[in-house]
PDB file of C-alpha atoms in Angstrom:
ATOM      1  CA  UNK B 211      11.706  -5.099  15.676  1.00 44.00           C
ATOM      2  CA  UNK B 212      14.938  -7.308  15.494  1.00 51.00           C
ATOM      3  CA  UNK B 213      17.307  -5.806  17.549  1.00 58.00           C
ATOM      4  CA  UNK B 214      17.241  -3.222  20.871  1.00 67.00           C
ATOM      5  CA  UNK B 215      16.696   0.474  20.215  1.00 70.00           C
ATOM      6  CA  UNK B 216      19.410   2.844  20.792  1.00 69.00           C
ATOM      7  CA  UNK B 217      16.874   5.209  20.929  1.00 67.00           C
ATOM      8  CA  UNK B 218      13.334   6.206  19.292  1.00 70.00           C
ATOM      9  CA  UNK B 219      13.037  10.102  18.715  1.00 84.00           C
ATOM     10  CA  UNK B 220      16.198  11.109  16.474  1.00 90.00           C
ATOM     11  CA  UNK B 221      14.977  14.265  14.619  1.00 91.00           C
ATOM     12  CA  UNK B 222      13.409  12.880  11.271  1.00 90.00           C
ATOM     13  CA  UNK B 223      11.894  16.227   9.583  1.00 90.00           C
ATOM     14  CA  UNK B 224      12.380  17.299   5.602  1.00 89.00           C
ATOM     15  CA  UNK B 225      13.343  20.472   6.417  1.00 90.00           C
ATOM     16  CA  UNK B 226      16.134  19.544   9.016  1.00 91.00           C
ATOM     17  CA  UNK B 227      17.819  16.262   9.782  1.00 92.00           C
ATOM     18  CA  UNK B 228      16.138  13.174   8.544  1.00 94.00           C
ATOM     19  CA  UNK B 229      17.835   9.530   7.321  1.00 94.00           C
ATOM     20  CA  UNK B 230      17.892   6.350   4.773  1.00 95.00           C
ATOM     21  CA  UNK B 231      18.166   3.163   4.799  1.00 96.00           C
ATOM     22  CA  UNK B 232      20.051   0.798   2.023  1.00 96.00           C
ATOM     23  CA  UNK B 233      17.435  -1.778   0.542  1.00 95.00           C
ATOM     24  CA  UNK B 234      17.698  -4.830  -2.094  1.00 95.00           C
ATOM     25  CA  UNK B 235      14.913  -7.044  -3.438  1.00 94.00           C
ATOM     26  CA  UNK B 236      15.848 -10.605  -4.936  1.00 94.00           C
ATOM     27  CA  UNK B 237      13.023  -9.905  -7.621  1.00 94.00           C
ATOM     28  CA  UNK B 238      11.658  -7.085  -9.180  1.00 95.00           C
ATOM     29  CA  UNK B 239       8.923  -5.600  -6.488  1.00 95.00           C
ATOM     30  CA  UNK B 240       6.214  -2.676  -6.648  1.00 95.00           C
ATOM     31  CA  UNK B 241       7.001  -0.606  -3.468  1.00 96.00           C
ATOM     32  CA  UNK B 242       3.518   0.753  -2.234  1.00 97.00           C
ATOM     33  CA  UNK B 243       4.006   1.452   1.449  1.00 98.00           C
ATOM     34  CA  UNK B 244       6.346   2.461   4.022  1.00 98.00           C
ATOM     35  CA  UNK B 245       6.381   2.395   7.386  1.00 97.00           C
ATOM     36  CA  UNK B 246       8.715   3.879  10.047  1.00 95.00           C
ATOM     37  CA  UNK B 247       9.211   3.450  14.210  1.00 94.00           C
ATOM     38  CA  UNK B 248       9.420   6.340  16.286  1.00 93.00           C
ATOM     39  CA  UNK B 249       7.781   7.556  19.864  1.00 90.00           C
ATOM     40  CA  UNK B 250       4.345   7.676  19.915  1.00 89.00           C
ATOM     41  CA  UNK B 251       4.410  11.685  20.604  1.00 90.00           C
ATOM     42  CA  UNK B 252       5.693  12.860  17.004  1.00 94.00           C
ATOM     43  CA  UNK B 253       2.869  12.730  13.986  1.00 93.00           C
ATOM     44  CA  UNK B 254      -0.111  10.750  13.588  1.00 95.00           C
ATOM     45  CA  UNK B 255      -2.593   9.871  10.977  1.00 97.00           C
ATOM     46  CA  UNK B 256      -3.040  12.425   8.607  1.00 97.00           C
ATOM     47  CA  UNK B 257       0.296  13.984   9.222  1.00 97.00           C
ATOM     48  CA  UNK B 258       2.461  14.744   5.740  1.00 98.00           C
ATOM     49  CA  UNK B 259       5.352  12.574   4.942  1.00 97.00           C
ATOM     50  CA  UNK B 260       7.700  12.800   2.072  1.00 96.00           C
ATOM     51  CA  UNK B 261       9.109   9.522   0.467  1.00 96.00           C
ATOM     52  CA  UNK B 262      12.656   9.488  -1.076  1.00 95.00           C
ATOM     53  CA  UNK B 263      14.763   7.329  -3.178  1.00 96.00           C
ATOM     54  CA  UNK B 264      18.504   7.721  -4.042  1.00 95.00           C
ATOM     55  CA  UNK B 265      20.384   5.625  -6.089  1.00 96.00           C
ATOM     56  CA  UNK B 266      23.173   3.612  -4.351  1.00 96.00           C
ATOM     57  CA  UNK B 267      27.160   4.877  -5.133  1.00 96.00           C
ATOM     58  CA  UNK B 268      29.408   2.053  -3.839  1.00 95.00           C
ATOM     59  CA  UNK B 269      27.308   1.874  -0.526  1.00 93.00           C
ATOM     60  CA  UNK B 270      26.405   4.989  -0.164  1.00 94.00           C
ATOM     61  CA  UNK B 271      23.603   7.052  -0.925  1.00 96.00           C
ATOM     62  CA  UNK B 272      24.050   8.421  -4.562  1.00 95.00           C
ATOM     63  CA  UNK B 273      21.341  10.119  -7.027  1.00 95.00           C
ATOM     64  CA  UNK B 274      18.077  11.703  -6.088  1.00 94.00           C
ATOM     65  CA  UNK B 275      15.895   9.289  -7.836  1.00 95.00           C
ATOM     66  CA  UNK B 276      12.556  10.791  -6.609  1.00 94.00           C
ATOM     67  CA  UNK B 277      10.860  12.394  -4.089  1.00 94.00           C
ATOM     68  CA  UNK B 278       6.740  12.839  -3.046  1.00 96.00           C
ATOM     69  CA  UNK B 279       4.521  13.317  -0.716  1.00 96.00           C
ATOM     70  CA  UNK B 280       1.685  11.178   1.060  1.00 98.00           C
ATOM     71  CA  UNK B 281       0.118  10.773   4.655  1.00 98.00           C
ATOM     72  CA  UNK B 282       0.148   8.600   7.187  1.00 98.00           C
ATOM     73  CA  UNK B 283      -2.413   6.611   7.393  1.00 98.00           C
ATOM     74  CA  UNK B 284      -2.428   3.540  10.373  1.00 97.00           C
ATOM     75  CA  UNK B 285      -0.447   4.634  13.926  1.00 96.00           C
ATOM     76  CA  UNK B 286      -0.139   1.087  15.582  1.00 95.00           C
ATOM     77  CA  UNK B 287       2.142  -1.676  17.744  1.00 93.00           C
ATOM     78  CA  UNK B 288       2.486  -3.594  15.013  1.00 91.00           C
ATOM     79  CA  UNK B 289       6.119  -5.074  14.930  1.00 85.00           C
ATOM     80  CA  UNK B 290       7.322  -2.813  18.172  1.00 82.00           C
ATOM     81  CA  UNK B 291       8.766  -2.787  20.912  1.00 77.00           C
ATOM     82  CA  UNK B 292      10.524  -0.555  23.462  1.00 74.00           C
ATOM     83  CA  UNK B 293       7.860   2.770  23.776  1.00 82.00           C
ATOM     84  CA  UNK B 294       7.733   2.617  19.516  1.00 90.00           C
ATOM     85  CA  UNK B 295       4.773   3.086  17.515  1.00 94.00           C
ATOM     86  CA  UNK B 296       4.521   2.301  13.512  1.00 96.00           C
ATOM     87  CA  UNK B 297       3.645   5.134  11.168  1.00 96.00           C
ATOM     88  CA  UNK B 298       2.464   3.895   7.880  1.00 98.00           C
ATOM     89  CA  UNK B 299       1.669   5.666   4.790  1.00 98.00           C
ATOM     90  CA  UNK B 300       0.437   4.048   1.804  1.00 97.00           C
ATOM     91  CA  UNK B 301       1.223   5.942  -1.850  1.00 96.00           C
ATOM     92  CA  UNK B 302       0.441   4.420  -5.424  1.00 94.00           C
ATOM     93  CA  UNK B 303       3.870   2.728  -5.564  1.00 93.00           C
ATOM     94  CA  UNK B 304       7.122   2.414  -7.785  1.00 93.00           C
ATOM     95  CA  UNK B 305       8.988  -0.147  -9.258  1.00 94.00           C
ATOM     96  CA  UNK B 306      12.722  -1.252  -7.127  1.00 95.00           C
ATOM     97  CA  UNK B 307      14.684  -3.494 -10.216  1.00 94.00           C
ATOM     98  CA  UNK B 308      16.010  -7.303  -8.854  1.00 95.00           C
ATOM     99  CA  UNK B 309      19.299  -6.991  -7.507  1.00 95.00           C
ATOM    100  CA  UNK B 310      19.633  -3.184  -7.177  1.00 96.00           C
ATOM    101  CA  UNK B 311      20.740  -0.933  -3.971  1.00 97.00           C
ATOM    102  CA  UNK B 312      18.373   1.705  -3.312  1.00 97.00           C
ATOM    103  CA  UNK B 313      18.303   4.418  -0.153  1.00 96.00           C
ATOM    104  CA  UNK B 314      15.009   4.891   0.740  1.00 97.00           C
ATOM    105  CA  UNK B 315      13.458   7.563   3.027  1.00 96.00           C
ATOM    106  CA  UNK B 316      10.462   9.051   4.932  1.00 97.00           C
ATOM    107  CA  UNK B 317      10.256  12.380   6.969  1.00 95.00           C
ATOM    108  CA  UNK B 318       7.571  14.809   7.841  1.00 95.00           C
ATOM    109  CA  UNK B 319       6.705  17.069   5.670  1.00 96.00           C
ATOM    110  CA  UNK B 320       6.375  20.131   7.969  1.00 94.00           C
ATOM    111  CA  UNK B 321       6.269  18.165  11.583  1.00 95.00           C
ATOM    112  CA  UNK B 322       8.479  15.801  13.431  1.00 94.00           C
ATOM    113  CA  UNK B 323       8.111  12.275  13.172  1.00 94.00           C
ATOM    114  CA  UNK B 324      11.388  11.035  14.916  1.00 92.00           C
ATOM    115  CA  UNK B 325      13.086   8.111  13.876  1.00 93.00           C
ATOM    116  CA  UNK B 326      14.137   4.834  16.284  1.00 91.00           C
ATOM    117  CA  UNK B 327      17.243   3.215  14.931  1.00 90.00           C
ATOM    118  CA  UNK B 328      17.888  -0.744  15.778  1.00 88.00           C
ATOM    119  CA  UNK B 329      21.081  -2.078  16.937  1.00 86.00           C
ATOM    120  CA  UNK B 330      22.301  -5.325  16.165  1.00 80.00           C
ATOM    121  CA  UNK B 331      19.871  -5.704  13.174  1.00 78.00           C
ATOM    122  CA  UNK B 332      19.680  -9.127  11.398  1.00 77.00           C
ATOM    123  CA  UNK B 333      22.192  -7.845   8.548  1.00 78.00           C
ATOM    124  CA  UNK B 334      22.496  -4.633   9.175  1.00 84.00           C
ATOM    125  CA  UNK B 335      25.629  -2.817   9.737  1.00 88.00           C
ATOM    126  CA  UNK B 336      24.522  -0.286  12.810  1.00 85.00           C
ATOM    127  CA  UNK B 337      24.093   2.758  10.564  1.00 89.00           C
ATOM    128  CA  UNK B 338      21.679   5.072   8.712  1.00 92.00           C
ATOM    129  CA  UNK B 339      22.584   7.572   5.843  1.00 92.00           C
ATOM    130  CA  UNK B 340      21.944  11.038   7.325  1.00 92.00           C
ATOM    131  CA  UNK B 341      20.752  14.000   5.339  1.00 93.00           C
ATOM    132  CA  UNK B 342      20.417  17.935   5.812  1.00 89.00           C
ATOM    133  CA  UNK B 343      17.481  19.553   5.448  1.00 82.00           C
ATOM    134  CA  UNK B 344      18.555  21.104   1.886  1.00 81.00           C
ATOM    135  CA  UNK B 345      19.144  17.097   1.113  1.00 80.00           C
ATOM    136  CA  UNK B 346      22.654  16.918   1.207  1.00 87.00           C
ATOM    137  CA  UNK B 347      24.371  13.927   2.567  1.00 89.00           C
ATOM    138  CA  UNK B 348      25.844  14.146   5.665  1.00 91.00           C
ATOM    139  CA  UNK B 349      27.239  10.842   6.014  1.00 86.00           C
ATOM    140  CA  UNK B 350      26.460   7.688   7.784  1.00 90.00           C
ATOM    141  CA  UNK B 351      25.132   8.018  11.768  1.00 90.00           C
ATOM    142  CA  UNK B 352      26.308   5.076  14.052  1.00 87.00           C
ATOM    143  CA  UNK B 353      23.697   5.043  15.851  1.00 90.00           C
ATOM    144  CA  UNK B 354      21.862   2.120  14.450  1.00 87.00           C
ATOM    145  CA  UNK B 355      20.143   1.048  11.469  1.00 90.00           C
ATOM    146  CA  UNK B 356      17.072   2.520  10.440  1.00 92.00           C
ATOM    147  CA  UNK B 357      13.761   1.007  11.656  1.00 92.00           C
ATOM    148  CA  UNK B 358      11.223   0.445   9.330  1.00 93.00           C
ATOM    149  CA  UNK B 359       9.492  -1.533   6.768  1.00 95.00           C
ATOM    150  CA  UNK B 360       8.303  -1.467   3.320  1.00 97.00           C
ATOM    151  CA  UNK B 361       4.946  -3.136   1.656  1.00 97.00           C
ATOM    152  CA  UNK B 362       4.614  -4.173  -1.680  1.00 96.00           C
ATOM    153  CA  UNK B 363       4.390  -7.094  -4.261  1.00 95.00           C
ATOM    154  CA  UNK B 364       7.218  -9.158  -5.496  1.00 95.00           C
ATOM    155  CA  UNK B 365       7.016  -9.136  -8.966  1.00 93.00           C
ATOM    156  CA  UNK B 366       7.514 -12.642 -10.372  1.00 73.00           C
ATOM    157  CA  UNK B 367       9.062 -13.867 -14.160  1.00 64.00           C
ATOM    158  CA  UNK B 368       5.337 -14.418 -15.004  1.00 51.00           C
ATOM    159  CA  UNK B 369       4.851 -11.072 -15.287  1.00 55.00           C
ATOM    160  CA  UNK B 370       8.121  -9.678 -17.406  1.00 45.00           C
ATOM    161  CA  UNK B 371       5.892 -10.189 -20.653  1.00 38.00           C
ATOM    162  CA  UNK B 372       7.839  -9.058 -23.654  1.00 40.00           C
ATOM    163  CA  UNK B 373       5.710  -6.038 -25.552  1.00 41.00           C
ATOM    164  CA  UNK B 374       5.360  -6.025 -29.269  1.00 43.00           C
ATOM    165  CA  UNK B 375       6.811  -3.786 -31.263  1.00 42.00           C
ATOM    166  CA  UNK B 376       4.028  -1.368 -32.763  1.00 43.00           C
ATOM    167  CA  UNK B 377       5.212  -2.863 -36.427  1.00 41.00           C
ATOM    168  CA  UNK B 378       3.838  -6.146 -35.275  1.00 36.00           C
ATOM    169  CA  UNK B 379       0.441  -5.524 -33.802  1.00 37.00           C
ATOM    170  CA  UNK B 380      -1.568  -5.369 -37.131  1.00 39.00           C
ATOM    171  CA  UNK B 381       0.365  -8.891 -37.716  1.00 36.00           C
ATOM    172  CA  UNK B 382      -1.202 -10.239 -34.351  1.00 38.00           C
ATOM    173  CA  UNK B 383      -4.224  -8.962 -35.306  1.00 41.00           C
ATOM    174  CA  UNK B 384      -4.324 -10.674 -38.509  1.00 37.00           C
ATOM    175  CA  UNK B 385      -3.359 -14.254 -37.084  1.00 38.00           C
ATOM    176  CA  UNK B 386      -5.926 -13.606 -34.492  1.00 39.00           C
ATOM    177  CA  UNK B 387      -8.797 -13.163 -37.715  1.00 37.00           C
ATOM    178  CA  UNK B 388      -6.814 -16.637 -39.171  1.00 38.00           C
ATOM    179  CA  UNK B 389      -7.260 -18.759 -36.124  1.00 35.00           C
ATOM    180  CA  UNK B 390     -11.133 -16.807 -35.987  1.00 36.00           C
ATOM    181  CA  UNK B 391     -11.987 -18.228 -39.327  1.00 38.00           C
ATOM    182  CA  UNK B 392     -10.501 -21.770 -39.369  1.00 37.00           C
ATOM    183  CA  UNK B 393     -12.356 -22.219 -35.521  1.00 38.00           C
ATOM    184  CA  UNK B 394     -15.515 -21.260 -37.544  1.00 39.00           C
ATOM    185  CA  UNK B 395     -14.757 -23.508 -40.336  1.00 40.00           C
ATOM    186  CA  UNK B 396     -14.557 -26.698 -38.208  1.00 42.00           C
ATOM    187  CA  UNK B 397     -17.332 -26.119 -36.226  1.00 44.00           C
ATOM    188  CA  UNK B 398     -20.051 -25.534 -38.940  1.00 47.00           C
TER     189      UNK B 398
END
């Protein structure tokens, strides 16, 4: 983690208090993990997360976008520091759009799995958007920013490949016979 902890077992729960973080990609990128930090005592593998998105509304968190469920998967050091442990949880994955702000989430399901929050992040601003456990924004805590990571693929201009309209499929079809019989033509 980049940063010290201001501390590594704020409540992080669906049904009570859990938090958000604000999150941008320079490309289009297919989200398929998550990972928080917390103390090693709260959840392990197998334990029942739940995932959420909200749109951004002028830096704060806006829409519910969506919301589901998966497990953690891999408890490990990886990245910590300071008594932390990661949680990862690996679900089929969504699509974040280039240059949009999205709040993204993850809290147990039904048991604790405490959050660390960094202060003095690389670009962060020291905070974390803070929800009740009915979902409703609280506001932003000052105790750091949110400590986590996502995993995922950036998804490159190569593959924004414009779909035909279904008027113009039997037409590709037919230059696709064309080009089938001149190839033959030549070569007998």
């Amino acid at each position: 983690m980049l940063g010290a902890t201001s501390g590594n077992a704020y409540s992080n729960i669906n049904g009570g208090q859990h938090f958000a973080e604000v999150v941008s990609f320079a490309v289009n990128t297919l989200v398929d993990g998550m990972a928080i930090y917390s103390g090693d005592g709260y959840g392990g593998v197998g334990t029942l997360v739940d995932i959420a998105i909200w749109a951004d509304d002028a830096g704060r968190p806006g829409a519910l976008l969506g919301r589901f469920g998966s497990a953690i998967d891999i408890v490990d050091l990886d990245g910590t520091s300071s008594g932390n442990v990661r949680k990862h949880a690996q679900f089929a994955g969504f699509t974040m759009a280039a240059d949009v702000s999205y709040w993204i989430g993850m809290a147990g399901h039904t048991i604790e799995l405490a959050q660390t929050a960094v202060r003095e992040a690389n670009g962060g601003d020291g905070q974390m958007a803070q929800f009740t456990g009915r979902g409703s924004y609280l506001g932003q805590a000052g105790v750091g920013d949110m400590a986590f990571r996502l995993y995922g693929t950036a998804l490159g201009p190569q593959q924004h490949v414009a779909i035909p309209l279904p008027g113009t499929l039997p037409l590709f079809g037919l230059a696709g016979v064309g080009l089938l019989a001149v190839r033959r033509r030549r070569s007998a």
